[in-house]
């Protein structure tokens, strides 16, 4: 089967002759056609579990499914064009239903949240989906401007940002002892109609296995099924606390390309969540997009995925997601592009001859990216690196990745602060020399570089190479008043646009006359303040919001001042995202220049107050570190 032939146009055409989708009319079918997620399913693989049954509609495009009830004592073969899941008749019968592929199949999946709003609009649709019930919110969704992609998707993203992970757990964990055989584990998964099972004892988690593990590590390898299940388990899997926001789980899945995450509460495993629990297969969600990125085999495929990044920001903005969570989500997508390009590069050039760490700098490191972002990155190489023996490899790999990111919309850094620049692709010992010189001799260029390279985060490779470096840097800067005084003086080069009498000042000339630069005159001053607090206190946090929290807790700045700065940052960042989203909606390239006349009086007052908070704390820091020194 060729999944690429099933374009939205072909799906819409096929829906027009389907017994159910023909009811939607041309407009409805066109809207639905862009929302399907196409999933190939191997023979014997679970296509739809009982746990996921009510969350999504599955349409069989190719192949054949075997529908099973409870213990699978009896199965029913389903041919092409049949529908299962999301309110279909089978789900209304007593028992738990699931479906597996009787032969290689292709499914189109649609979340129930995007289907139920149509029940009030289309007479007779309830007959085909008796398990779905329209609500007042569903009706409101149909009245919105984006029938299939508006309210339903917004509700999803609001839920992800505000709900705790624990609230998404739908069943108690299925926990098997490590010595249980692979055969018994598979039987348990079949009986329970689940796609994964946890391995552990007495609420202590050791590992997990999935149906893919059974296929790839057992069947494909011809492994003895009487061996202990621990032989094929993923050991010490990434876990998440039940109290964590759901979007943290989404970031974990997107960043590491995983689909099952155990949920812990006070050290005990309480359940499992999957990508389905988080995204309901919504096509512009971060998890779906990251998963798509990780499956691409060519740069062209990655560029196609990059076309959805702005849609993701629009969706988050429309949902009212915080700038803090939006920044993390958008950055997770940048990380996904970076990781996949590195994997493709290693496939093309061969395995790395020595260990390395690909490091994000700037806004990517701080997890504060928006739809408009250039790239700042570098490489920390193992000290075994030899320029003559290894230089050509890493030069080719870094150029491949940086050029690939540029093609995906993350443009080359104008200052060439990228791993493809020889100076920023060095062994760890050279990076130590760089930082020592920058701290000990803080001349203007060094101070400019510290603003980029003191915000670093490992993205791929051996992270210890960076963590060792960061630890030493923080030890060197903590309490170093001379260096911090230079950092503060440099930071004061970016000031809020407030006039002598506290009025907002706009650019008086040039291309952006009459506008405010929200990035350099609003957000960057807060970022600079938080960086100084972090370096002064030796705090390892990189994200600006997290740095301010640490600074308040350690009394580098008062807790009230730290709180005020966080609120100012959130307000300024939200204005920036909303401004860029409006530009995207108008077909324009997003930028950072806001016309204050587009704001309400209330927003202008808030903007002035946010600028005032930043200006006041800049003055406090200046008095603390630079008074009488320059």
Coordinates of C-alpha atoms in Angstrom, one line a residue:
X1 CA 0.0 0.0 0.0
X2 CA 1.1 3.5 -0.7
X3 CA 0.0 6.0 2.0
X4 CA 1.2 8.9 -0.1
X5 CA -1.6 8.3 -2.7
X6 CA -4.2 9.1 -0.1
X7 CA -4.2 12.8 -0.4
X8 CA -6.9 15.0 1.1
X9 CA -8.4 15.4 -2.3
X10 CA -8.6 11.6 -2.8
X11 CA -10.1 11.3 0.7
X12 CA -12.7 13.9 0.0
X13 CA -13.6 12.1 -3.3
X14 CA -13.8 8.7 -1.6
X15 CA -16.0 10.2 1.2
X16 CA -18.5 11.5 -1.4
X17 CA -19.5 7.9 -2.2
X18 CA -19.4 6.5 1.4
X19 CA -22.7 5.6 3.0
X20 CA -22.0 7.8 6.0
X21 CA -19.7 10.6 4.8
X22 CA -21.9 11.4 1.8
X23 CA -24.2 13.0 4.4
X24 CA -21.7 15.7 5.2
X25 CA -22.0 17.6 1.9
X26 CA -19.2 19.0 -0.1
X27 CA -18.1 21.7 2.5
X28 CA -18.1 19.2 5.4
X29 CA -16.2 16.6 3.4
X30 CA -13.5 19.1 2.4
X31 CA -13.1 20.1 6.1
X32 CA -12.9 16.5 7.3
X33 CA -10.5 15.5 4.5
X34 CA -7.6 17.5 6.0
X35 CA -8.2 16.2 9.6
X36 CA -7.7 12.5 9.0
X37 CA -4.5 10.8 10.4
X38 CA -3.4 8.0 8.1
X39 CA -1.9 5.0 10.0
X40 CA -0.5 1.8 8.4
X41 CA -1.1 -1.3 10.6
X42 CA 0.9 -4.5 10.2
X43 CA -0.8 -7.9 10.2
X44 CA -1.6 -9.0 13.7
X45 CA -1.0 -5.5 15.2
X46 CA -3.6 -3.9 17.4
X47 CA -5.4 -1.3 15.3
X48 CA -7.8 0.1 18.0
X49 CA -7.7 -0.9 21.7
X50 CA -10.7 -1.0 24.0
X51 CA -9.2 1.9 25.9
X52 CA -9.1 4.1 22.8
X53 CA -12.4 2.9 21.3
X54 CA -14.6 5.9 22.3
X55 CA -11.9 8.5 21.5
X56 CA -11.5 8.2 17.8
X57 CA -13.3 7.1 14.7
X58 CA -11.4 4.7 12.5
X59 CA -12.1 4.3 8.8
X60 CA -10.6 1.2 7.1
X61 CA -9.2 2.4 3.7
X62 CA -7.2 -0.7 2.8
X63 CA -6.9 -4.3 4.2
X64 CA -9.0 -6.1 6.7
X65 CA -9.7 -5.9 10.4
X66 CA -10.7 -8.5 12.9
X67 CA -13.1 -7.1 15.5
X68 CA -13.0 -8.9 18.9
X69 CA -15.2 -8.7 22.0
X70 CA -13.7 -9.1 25.5
X71 CA -11.8 -12.4 25.5
X72 CA -11.6 -12.6 21.7
X73 CA -13.4 -16.0 21.8
X74 CA -15.3 -14.8 18.7
X75 CA -14.1 -12.4 16.1
X76 CA -15.8 -10.6 13.2
X77 CA -14.0 -9.7 9.9
X78 CA -14.5 -6.1 8.8
X79 CA -13.9 -5.2 5.1
X80 CA -12.7 -2.0 3.5
X81 CA -14.8 1.2 4.2
X82 CA -16.1 -0.1 7.5
X83 CA -16.1 2.3 10.5
X84 CA -15.2 1.4 14.1
X85 CA -14.7 3.4 17.3
X86 CA -16.2 6.8 18.3
X87 CA -19.8 6.1 19.0
X88 CA -20.3 3.4 16.4
X89 CA -22.8 0.6 17.1
X90 CA -20.3 -1.9 18.4
X91 CA -19.3 0.4 21.2
X92 CA -22.9 0.6 22.4
X93 CA -23.1 -3.2 22.9
X94 CA -22.2 -4.8 26.2
X95 CA -18.5 -5.6 26.5
X96 CA -15.1 -4.2 25.5
X97 CA -14.3 -4.1 21.8
X98 CA -11.0 -4.0 20.1
X99 CA -9.7 -4.4 16.5
X100 CA -6.6 -6.0 15.0
X101 CA -5.3 -6.1 11.4
X102 CA -6.1 -9.4 9.8
X103 CA -3.7 -8.5 7.0
X104 CA -1.7 -5.3 6.3
X105 CA -4.1 -2.4 6.5
X106 CA -4.4 1.3 6.3
X107 CA -6.6 3.3 8.7
X108 CA -7.8 6.9 8.7
X109 CA -8.3 8.2 12.2
X110 CA -10.4 11.1 13.4
X111 CA -10.9 12.2 17.0
X112 CA -14.4 12.1 18.4
X113 CA -14.1 15.7 19.5
X114 CA -14.1 16.7 15.8
X115 CA -17.0 14.4 14.9
X116 CA -19.6 15.1 17.6
X117 CA -20.2 18.8 16.6
X118 CA -21.8 17.6 13.4
X119 CA -24.5 15.6 15.1
X120 CA -26.9 18.6 15.5
X121 CA -26.3 19.8 12.0
X122 CA -26.7 16.6 10.0
X123 CA -30.1 14.8 10.3
X124 CA -29.6 11.1 10.6
X125 CA -26.0 11.1 11.6
X126 CA -26.9 10.1 15.2
X127 CA -28.2 6.8 13.6
X128 CA -24.7 5.9 12.5
X129 CA -23.0 7.1 15.8
X130 CA -25.4 6.3 18.6
X131 CA -22.6 6.5 21.2
X132 CA -22.0 10.2 20.5
X133 CA -24.0 12.9 22.2
X134 CA -24.0 16.5 21.0
X135 CA -23.5 19.2 23.7
X136 CA -23.9 22.9 23.9
X137 CA -20.2 23.3 23.3
X138 CA -20.5 21.2 20.2
X139 CA -23.1 23.6 18.8
X140 CA -20.9 26.5 19.6
X141 CA -18.1 24.8 17.7
X142 CA -20.3 24.7 14.6
X143 CA -21.1 28.4 14.9
X144 CA -17.3 29.3 14.9
X145 CA -15.4 30.4 11.9
X146 CA -13.3 27.2 11.7
X147 CA -15.9 24.4 11.9
X148 CA -13.5 21.5 12.1
X149 CA -10.3 23.1 13.4
X150 CA -11.5 25.8 15.8
X151 CA -13.3 25.2 19.1
X152 CA -12.8 21.5 19.2
X153 CA -9.0 21.8 18.8
X154 CA -8.9 24.8 21.2
X155 CA -10.7 22.8 23.9
X156 CA -8.1 20.1 23.4
X157 CA -5.2 22.4 23.8
X158 CA -6.8 24.2 26.8
X159 CA -7.2 20.8 28.4
X160 CA -3.6 19.9 27.8
X161 CA -2.4 23.1 29.3
X162 CA -4.6 23.1 32.4
X163 CA -5.3 19.5 33.3
X164 CA -3.1 17.3 35.4
X165 CA -1.8 14.1 33.9
X166 CA -3.4 12.0 36.6
X167 CA -6.9 13.1 35.4
X168 CA -6.2 11.4 32.0
X169 CA -5.5 8.0 33.5
X170 CA -8.5 5.8 32.6
X171 CA -7.7 2.5 34.3
X172 CA -5.6 1.0 37.0
X173 CA -2.1 -0.1 35.9
X174 CA -1.6 -3.7 34.6
X175 CA 1.6 -4.7 36.4
X176 CA 3.4 -8.0 35.6
X177 CA 6.2 -9.5 37.6
X178 CA 9.6 -9.5 35.8
X179 CA 9.9 -13.3 35.7
X180 CA 6.5 -13.7 33.9
X181 CA 7.1 -15.3 30.4
X182 CA 6.7 -13.3 27.2
X183 CA 3.8 -15.7 26.3
X184 CA 1.9 -14.8 29.5
X185 CA 2.5 -11.1 29.0
X186 CA 1.1 -11.3 25.5
X187 CA -1.9 -13.3 26.7
X188 CA -2.5 -10.7 29.4
X189 CA -2.4 -7.9 26.8
X190 CA -4.8 -9.8 24.6
X191 CA -7.2 -10.5 27.4
X192 CA -7.1 -6.9 28.8
X193 CA -7.3 -5.4 25.3
X194 CA -4.3 -3.1 26.0
X195 CA -1.4 -2.2 23.8
X196 CA 1.2 -2.0 26.6
X197 CA 1.9 -3.5 30.0
X198 CA 4.1 -2.4 32.9
X199 CA 6.7 -4.6 34.5
X200 CA 7.4 -4.4 38.2
X201 CA 6.5 -5.6 41.7
X202 CA 4.8 -4.1 44.7
X203 CA 4.0 -0.8 42.9
X204 CA 7.7 -0.4 41.9
X205 CA 8.2 0.0 38.2
X206 CA 11.1 -1.7 36.4
X207 CA 10.0 -1.4 32.7
X208 CA 7.3 -1.7 30.1
X209 CA 6.6 -3.5 26.9
X210 CA 4.3 -2.6 24.0
X211 CA 2.7 -4.6 21.2
X212 CA 5.4 -3.2 19.0
X213 CA 8.0 -4.8 21.3
X214 CA 6.3 -8.1 20.9
X215 CA 6.4 -7.7 17.1
X216 CA 9.9 -6.3 16.7
X217 CA 11.8 -7.9 19.6
X218 CA 10.1 -11.3 19.7
X219 CA 8.3 -12.3 16.5
X220 CA 10.8 -10.6 14.1
X221 CA 13.8 -12.0 16.0
X222 CA 12.4 -15.5 16.5
X223 CA 12.8 -15.1 20.3
X224 CA 11.7 -17.9 22.6
X225 CA 8.4 -16.8 24.1
X226 CA 9.0 -18.7 27.3
X227 CA 11.8 -16.3 28.2
X228 CA 11.2 -13.7 31.0
X229 CA 9.4 -10.6 29.8
X230 CA 12.2 -8.5 31.2
X231 CA 14.3 -9.7 28.3
X232 CA 12.3 -7.5 25.9
X233 CA 11.2 -4.7 28.2
X234 CA 12.2 -1.1 27.9
X235 CA 14.0 -0.7 31.3
X236 CA 13.7 2.4 33.5
X237 CA 11.2 4.1 31.1
X238 CA 10.6 7.8 31.3
X239 CA 7.8 8.5 33.7
X240 CA 5.7 11.5 34.7
X241 CA 4.1 12.7 37.9
X242 CA 0.3 12.5 38.2
X243 CA 0.3 16.1 39.3
X244 CA 2.3 17.4 36.3
X245 CA 0.4 19.4 33.6
X246 CA -0.7 17.3 30.7
X247 CA 1.3 19.5 28.3
X248 CA 4.5 18.3 30.1
X249 CA 3.6 14.8 29.1
X250 CA 3.0 16.0 25.5
X251 CA 6.5 17.6 25.5
X252 CA 8.1 14.4 26.7
X253 CA 6.4 12.3 24.0
X254 CA 7.2 14.8 21.3
X255 CA 10.8 15.4 22.3
X256 CA 11.7 11.7 22.7
X257 CA 9.3 10.2 20.1
X258 CA 7.7 7.9 22.6
X259 CA 4.0 6.9 22.8
X260 CA 3.5 5.3 26.3
X261 CA 4.4 7.1 29.6
X262 CA 3.9 5.5 33.0
X263 CA 2.2 7.9 35.5
X264 CA 3.6 8.0 39.1
X265 CA 2.2 9.3 42.3
X266 CA 4.4 9.4 45.4
X267 CA 6.8 6.9 43.9
X268 CA 4.1 4.4 43.0
X269 CA 2.8 3.7 39.5
X270 CA -0.8 4.6 39.1
X271 CA -1.4 4.1 35.4
X272 CA -0.3 4.7 31.8
X273 CA -1.0 7.5 29.3
X274 CA -0.6 7.3 25.6
X275 CA -0.4 9.8 22.7
X276 CA -4.1 9.1 22.1
X277 CA -4.9 10.2 25.6
X278 CA -3.3 13.6 24.9
X279 CA -4.0 14.5 21.4
X280 CA -6.9 12.4 20.2
X281 CA -4.9 12.4 17.0
X282 CA -5.6 16.1 16.3
X283 CA -3.5 16.8 13.2
X284 CA -1.7 20.0 14.3
X285 CA -1.0 18.9 17.8
X286 CA 2.7 18.9 18.8
X287 CA 2.8 15.1 19.5
X288 CA 1.3 14.3 16.1
X289 CA 3.6 16.7 14.3
X290 CA 6.7 15.5 16.2
X291 CA 5.8 11.9 15.5
X292 CA 5.4 12.8 11.8
X293 CA 8.8 14.5 11.8
X294 CA 10.5 11.5 13.3
X295 CA 9.2 9.3 10.5
X296 CA 10.5 11.4 7.6
X297 CA 13.2 9.9 5.5
X298 CA 14.1 12.9 3.4
X299 CA 14.7 16.7 3.8
X300 CA 11.8 17.2 1.5
X301 CA 9.5 15.4 3.9
X302 CA 10.8 17.5 6.8
X303 CA 10.1 20.7 4.8
X304 CA 6.5 19.5 4.3
X305 CA 6.1 19.0 8.0
X306 CA 7.6 22.5 8.7
X307 CA 4.6 23.9 6.8
X308 CA 2.4 23.0 9.8
X309 CA 4.5 24.8 12.4
X310 CA 2.6 28.1 12.0
X311 CA -0.7 26.2 12.1
X312 CA 0.4 24.9 15.5
X313 CA 1.1 28.4 16.9
X314 CA -2.3 29.6 15.5
X315 CA -4.0 26.7 17.3
X316 CA -2.2 27.4 20.6
X317 CA -3.0 31.1 20.4
X318 CA -6.6 30.5 19.6
X319 CA -6.8 28.1 22.6
X320 CA -5.5 30.8 24.9
X321 CA -2.5 28.7 25.9
X322 CA 0.0 30.6 28.0
X323 CA 3.1 31.9 26.4
X324 CA 5.1 29.8 28.8
X325 CA 3.5 26.5 27.6
X326 CA 3.4 27.7 24.0
X327 CA 7.1 28.3 24.0
X328 CA 7.8 24.9 25.3
X329 CA 5.6 23.2 22.8
X330 CA 7.0 25.2 19.8
X331 CA 10.5 24.5 20.9
X332 CA 9.8 20.8 21.2
X333 CA 9.0 20.8 17.4
X334 CA 12.3 22.6 16.7
X335 CA 14.1 19.9 18.8
X336 CA 12.3 17.2 16.7
X337 CA 13.5 18.7 13.4
X338 CA 17.0 19.0 14.8
X339 CA 17.1 15.4 16.1
X340 CA 15.7 14.0 12.9
X341 CA 18.2 15.9 10.8
X342 CA 21.1 14.6 12.9
X343 CA 19.8 11.0 12.5
X344 CA 19.5 11.4 8.8
X345 CA 23.0 13.0 8.7
X346 CA 24.5 10.1 10.7
X347 CA 22.8 7.7 8.2
X348 CA 24.4 9.6 5.3
X349 CA 27.9 10.2 6.7
X350 CA 28.1 7.2 9.0
X351 CA 28.3 7.0 12.8
X352 CA 30.2 9.8 14.6
X353 CA 33.8 8.9 15.1
X354 CA 33.8 10.4 18.7
X355 CA 31.0 11.3 21.1
X356 CA 29.4 14.7 20.7
X357 CA 26.5 16.8 22.0
X358 CA 24.4 19.0 19.8
X359 CA 23.5 22.0 21.8
X360 CA 20.7 24.5 21.4
X361 CA 21.5 28.2 22.3
X362 CA 19.4 31.3 22.6
X363 CA 15.6 31.0 22.6
X364 CA 15.6 27.3 21.6
X365 CA 17.8 26.6 24.7
X366 CA 15.4 28.6 26.9
X367 CA 12.3 26.9 25.3
X368 CA 10.8 30.2 24.4
X369 CA 10.4 29.9 20.6
X370 CA 7.6 31.2 18.4
X371 CA 6.8 30.7 14.7
X372 CA 9.5 33.3 13.9
X373 CA 12.8 31.9 15.0
X374 CA 16.3 31.7 13.6
X375 CA 18.8 29.1 14.7
X376 CA 21.5 29.4 17.4
X377 CA 23.4 26.1 18.1
X378 CA 26.8 24.7 18.6
X379 CA 28.5 21.3 19.1
X380 CA 30.5 20.2 22.1
X381 CA 32.8 17.3 21.0
X382 CA 34.5 14.7 23.2
X383 CA 38.1 15.6 24.1
X384 CA 39.2 12.6 22.0
X385 CA 38.4 14.7 18.9
X386 CA 41.2 15.2 16.5
X387 CA 40.9 17.8 13.8
X388 CA 42.8 15.9 11.2
X389 CA 41.0 12.7 11.7
X390 CA 37.5 13.8 12.6
X391 CA 37.2 17.4 11.4
X392 CA 35.7 16.7 7.9
X393 CA 33.0 14.4 9.4
X394 CA 31.7 17.0 11.9
X395 CA 31.9 19.8 9.4
X396 CA 29.8 17.9 6.9
X397 CA 27.3 16.7 9.6
X398 CA 26.8 20.2 11.1
X399 CA 26.4 21.8 7.7
X400 CA 23.8 19.2 6.7
X401 CA 21.8 19.9 9.9
X402 CA 22.1 23.7 9.8
X403 CA 21.2 23.9 6.1
X404 CA 18.3 21.5 6.8
X405 CA 17.0 23.7 9.6
X406 CA 17.2 26.7 7.3
X407 CA 15.2 24.9 4.7
X408 CA 12.6 24.1 7.4
X409 CA 12.2 27.8 8.2
X410 CA 14.7 28.1 11.0
X411 CA 16.9 30.6 9.2
X412 CA 20.7 30.7 9.5
X413 CA 21.9 32.9 12.3
X414 CA 22.9 36.3 10.9
X415 CA 25.9 36.3 13.3
X416 CA 26.8 32.7 12.2
X417 CA 26.5 31.4 15.8
X418 CA 25.8 27.9 14.5
X419 CA 27.5 24.5 14.7
X420 CA 28.5 24.8 11.0
X421 CA 30.8 27.6 11.9
X422 CA 34.2 26.1 12.9
X423 CA 34.6 28.2 16.0
X424 CA 31.3 26.9 17.5
X425 CA 32.1 23.2 16.9
X426 CA 34.9 22.4 19.3
X427 CA 36.0 19.8 21.9
X428 CA 35.0 20.3 25.5
X429 CA 38.4 21.6 26.5
X430 CA 38.2 24.4 24.0
X431 CA 34.7 25.4 25.3
X432 CA 36.2 25.6 28.8
X433 CA 38.8 28.0 27.4
X434 CA 36.1 30.1 25.8
X435 CA 34.0 30.5 28.9
X436 CA 37.0 31.1 31.1
X437 CA 38.1 34.0 28.8
X438 CA 34.6 35.4 28.6
X439 CA 34.2 35.5 32.4
X440 CA 37.8 36.7 33.1
X441 CA 38.0 39.2 30.3
X442 CA 34.5 40.5 29.7
X443 CA 35.1 42.8 26.8
X444 CA 32.2 43.9 24.5
X445 CA 32.3 40.9 22.1
X446 CA 32.7 38.5 25.0
X447 CA 29.6 40.0 26.7
X448 CA 27.6 39.7 23.5
X449 CA 28.6 36.0 23.1
X450 CA 27.7 35.2 26.8
X451 CA 24.1 36.4 26.1
X452 CA 23.9 33.6 23.5
X453 CA 26.1 30.8 24.9
X454 CA 25.2 31.1 28.6
X455 CA 21.8 29.9 27.5
X456 CA 22.5 26.3 26.5
X457 CA 20.6 23.1 26.5
X458 CA 21.5 19.6 25.2
X459 CA 19.3 18.4 22.4
X460 CA 21.0 15.3 21.1
X461 CA 24.0 13.1 21.8
X462 CA 26.1 12.8 25.0
X463 CA 24.5 15.4 27.3
X464 CA 27.3 15.0 29.9
X465 CA 29.6 16.9 27.7
X466 CA 27.5 20.0 28.2
X467 CA 26.4 19.4 31.8
X468 CA 30.0 19.2 33.0
X469 CA 30.7 22.5 31.2
X470 CA 27.7 24.3 32.6
X471 CA 28.5 23.2 36.1
X472 CA 31.9 24.8 36.0
X473 CA 30.6 28.0 34.4
X474 CA 28.0 28.5 37.1
X475 CA 30.6 27.9 39.8
X476 CA 32.8 30.5 38.1
X477 CA 30.1 33.2 37.8
X478 CA 28.3 32.8 41.1
X479 CA 29.1 35.8 43.3
X480 CA 31.6 37.1 40.7
X481 CA 30.7 40.8 41.1
X482 CA 33.1 42.2 38.6
X483 CA 31.9 40.0 35.8
X484 CA 28.2 40.5 36.8
X485 CA 28.7 44.2 36.8
X486 CA 29.8 44.0 33.1
X487 CA 26.9 41.7 32.4
X488 CA 24.4 44.2 33.9
X489 CA 25.9 47.1 32.1
X490 CA 25.6 45.2 28.8
X491 CA 22.0 44.2 29.6
X492 CA 21.1 47.8 30.1
X493 CA 21.6 48.3 26.3
X494 CA 18.1 46.9 25.9
X495 CA 15.6 49.1 27.7
X496 CA 11.8 49.3 27.7
X497 CA 10.4 52.0 25.3
X498 CA 9.2 54.5 28.0
X499 CA 9.7 58.2 27.6
X500 CA 10.6 60.8 30.3
X501 CA 7.1 60.9 31.7
X502 CA 6.4 57.2 31.5
X503 CA 4.7 57.3 28.1
X504 CA 5.2 54.5 25.6
X505 CA 7.6 55.6 22.8
X506 CA 7.5 54.1 19.3
X507 CA 10.1 54.1 16.6
X508 CA 10.3 57.5 15.0
X509 CA 11.7 56.6 11.6
X510 CA 12.6 53.7 9.4
X511 CA 10.7 50.7 8.1
X512 CA 9.0 50.1 11.5
X513 CA 8.1 53.7 12.3
X514 CA 5.2 53.9 14.8
X515 CA 5.7 50.4 16.2
X516 CA 7.2 48.8 19.3
X517 CA 9.9 46.1 19.0
X518 CA 8.3 43.6 21.5
X519 CA 11.4 41.3 21.4
X520 CA 14.4 43.6 21.8
X521 CA 12.7 46.3 23.9
X522 CA 10.2 44.1 25.8
X523 CA 11.2 40.5 26.2
X524 CA 15.0 40.6 25.9
X525 CA 15.3 43.0 28.9
X526 CA 13.5 40.4 31.0
X527 CA 15.6 37.6 29.6
X528 CA 18.8 39.6 30.4
X529 CA 17.6 40.2 34.0
X530 CA 16.8 36.6 34.6
X531 CA 20.2 35.5 33.1
X532 CA 22.1 37.8 35.5
X533 CA 20.0 36.4 38.5
X534 CA 20.8 32.8 37.4
X535 CA 24.6 33.5 37.0
X536 CA 24.8 35.4 40.3
X537 CA 23.0 32.6 42.2
X538 CA 24.5 29.7 40.3
X539 CA 21.1 28.5 39.3
X540 CA 21.1 25.8 36.5
X541 CA 17.7 26.7 35.1
X542 CA 17.8 28.0 31.5
X543 CA 14.1 29.0 30.8
X544 CA 13.5 32.6 31.8
X545 CA 10.3 31.9 33.8
X546 CA 12.1 29.1 35.7
X547 CA 15.1 31.4 36.3
X548 CA 12.9 34.0 37.8
X549 CA 11.3 31.5 40.1
X550 CA 14.7 30.3 41.3
X551 CA 15.9 33.8 41.8
X552 CA 12.8 34.7 43.9
X553 CA 13.2 31.5 46.0
X554 CA 16.9 32.2 46.6
X555 CA 16.4 35.9 47.3
X556 CA 18.5 37.1 44.4
X557 CA 15.5 39.3 44.0
X558 CA 12.4 39.6 46.1
X559 CA 9.7 37.1 45.5
X560 CA 7.3 39.9 44.7
X561 CA 9.6 41.4 42.1
X562 CA 10.2 37.9 40.6
X563 CA 6.5 37.4 40.4
X564 CA 6.0 40.8 38.8
X565 CA 8.7 40.0 36.2
X566 CA 7.1 36.7 35.4
X567 CA 3.8 38.3 34.8
X568 CA 5.3 41.0 32.7
X569 CA 7.1 38.4 30.6
X570 CA 3.9 36.4 30.1
X571 CA 2.0 39.5 29.1
X572 CA 4.7 40.7 26.6
X573 CA 5.2 37.2 25.2
X574 CA 1.4 36.8 24.7
X575 CA 1.1 40.1 22.9
X576 CA 3.9 39.0 20.6
X577 CA 2.3 35.6 19.9
X578 CA -1.1 37.2 19.2
X579 CA 0.6 39.8 16.9
X580 CA 2.4 37.1 15.0
X581 CA -0.8 35.0 14.8
X582 CA -2.7 37.9 13.2
X583 CA 0.1 38.3 10.7
X584 CA 0.0 34.6 9.8
X585 CA -3.8 34.7 9.4
X586 CA -3.3 37.6 7.0
X587 CA -0.7 35.7 5.0
X588 CA 2.2 37.8 6.2
X589 CA 5.6 36.8 7.5
X590 CA 5.5 37.1 11.3
X591 CA 7.7 39.7 13.0
X592 CA 8.1 41.4 16.4
X593 CA 6.9 45.0 15.6
X594 CA 3.6 45.8 17.2
X595 CA 1.6 48.9 16.4
X596 CA 0.2 50.0 19.8
X597 CA -2.8 51.6 18.1
X598 CA -4.1 48.0 17.5
X599 CA -4.4 47.6 21.3
X600 CA -7.3 48.5 23.5
X601 CA -6.9 51.1 26.2
X602 CA -6.8 48.4 28.8
X603 CA -4.0 46.5 27.0
X604 CA -2.0 49.8 26.6
X605 CA -2.2 50.4 30.3
X606 CA -1.0 46.8 31.0
X607 CA 1.8 47.3 28.5
X608 CA 2.9 50.5 30.2
X609 CA 2.9 48.8 33.6
X610 CA 4.8 45.8 32.3
X611 CA 7.5 48.1 30.8
X612 CA 7.5 50.0 34.1
X613 CA 8.2 46.8 36.1
X614 CA 11.2 45.9 33.9
X615 CA 12.6 49.5 34.0
X616 CA 12.4 49.6 37.8
X617 CA 14.2 46.3 38.2
X618 CA 16.8 47.3 35.7
X619 CA 17.5 50.3 37.8
X620 CA 17.7 48.2 41.0
X621 CA 20.2 45.9 39.4
X622 CA 22.2 48.8 38.0
X623 CA 22.5 50.3 41.5
X624 CA 23.6 46.9 43.0
X625 CA 26.3 46.1 40.5
X626 CA 27.4 49.1 38.5
X627 CA 27.1 52.2 40.7
X628 CA 30.5 53.8 40.9
X629 CA 32.3 51.2 38.8
X630 CA 32.2 52.8 35.3

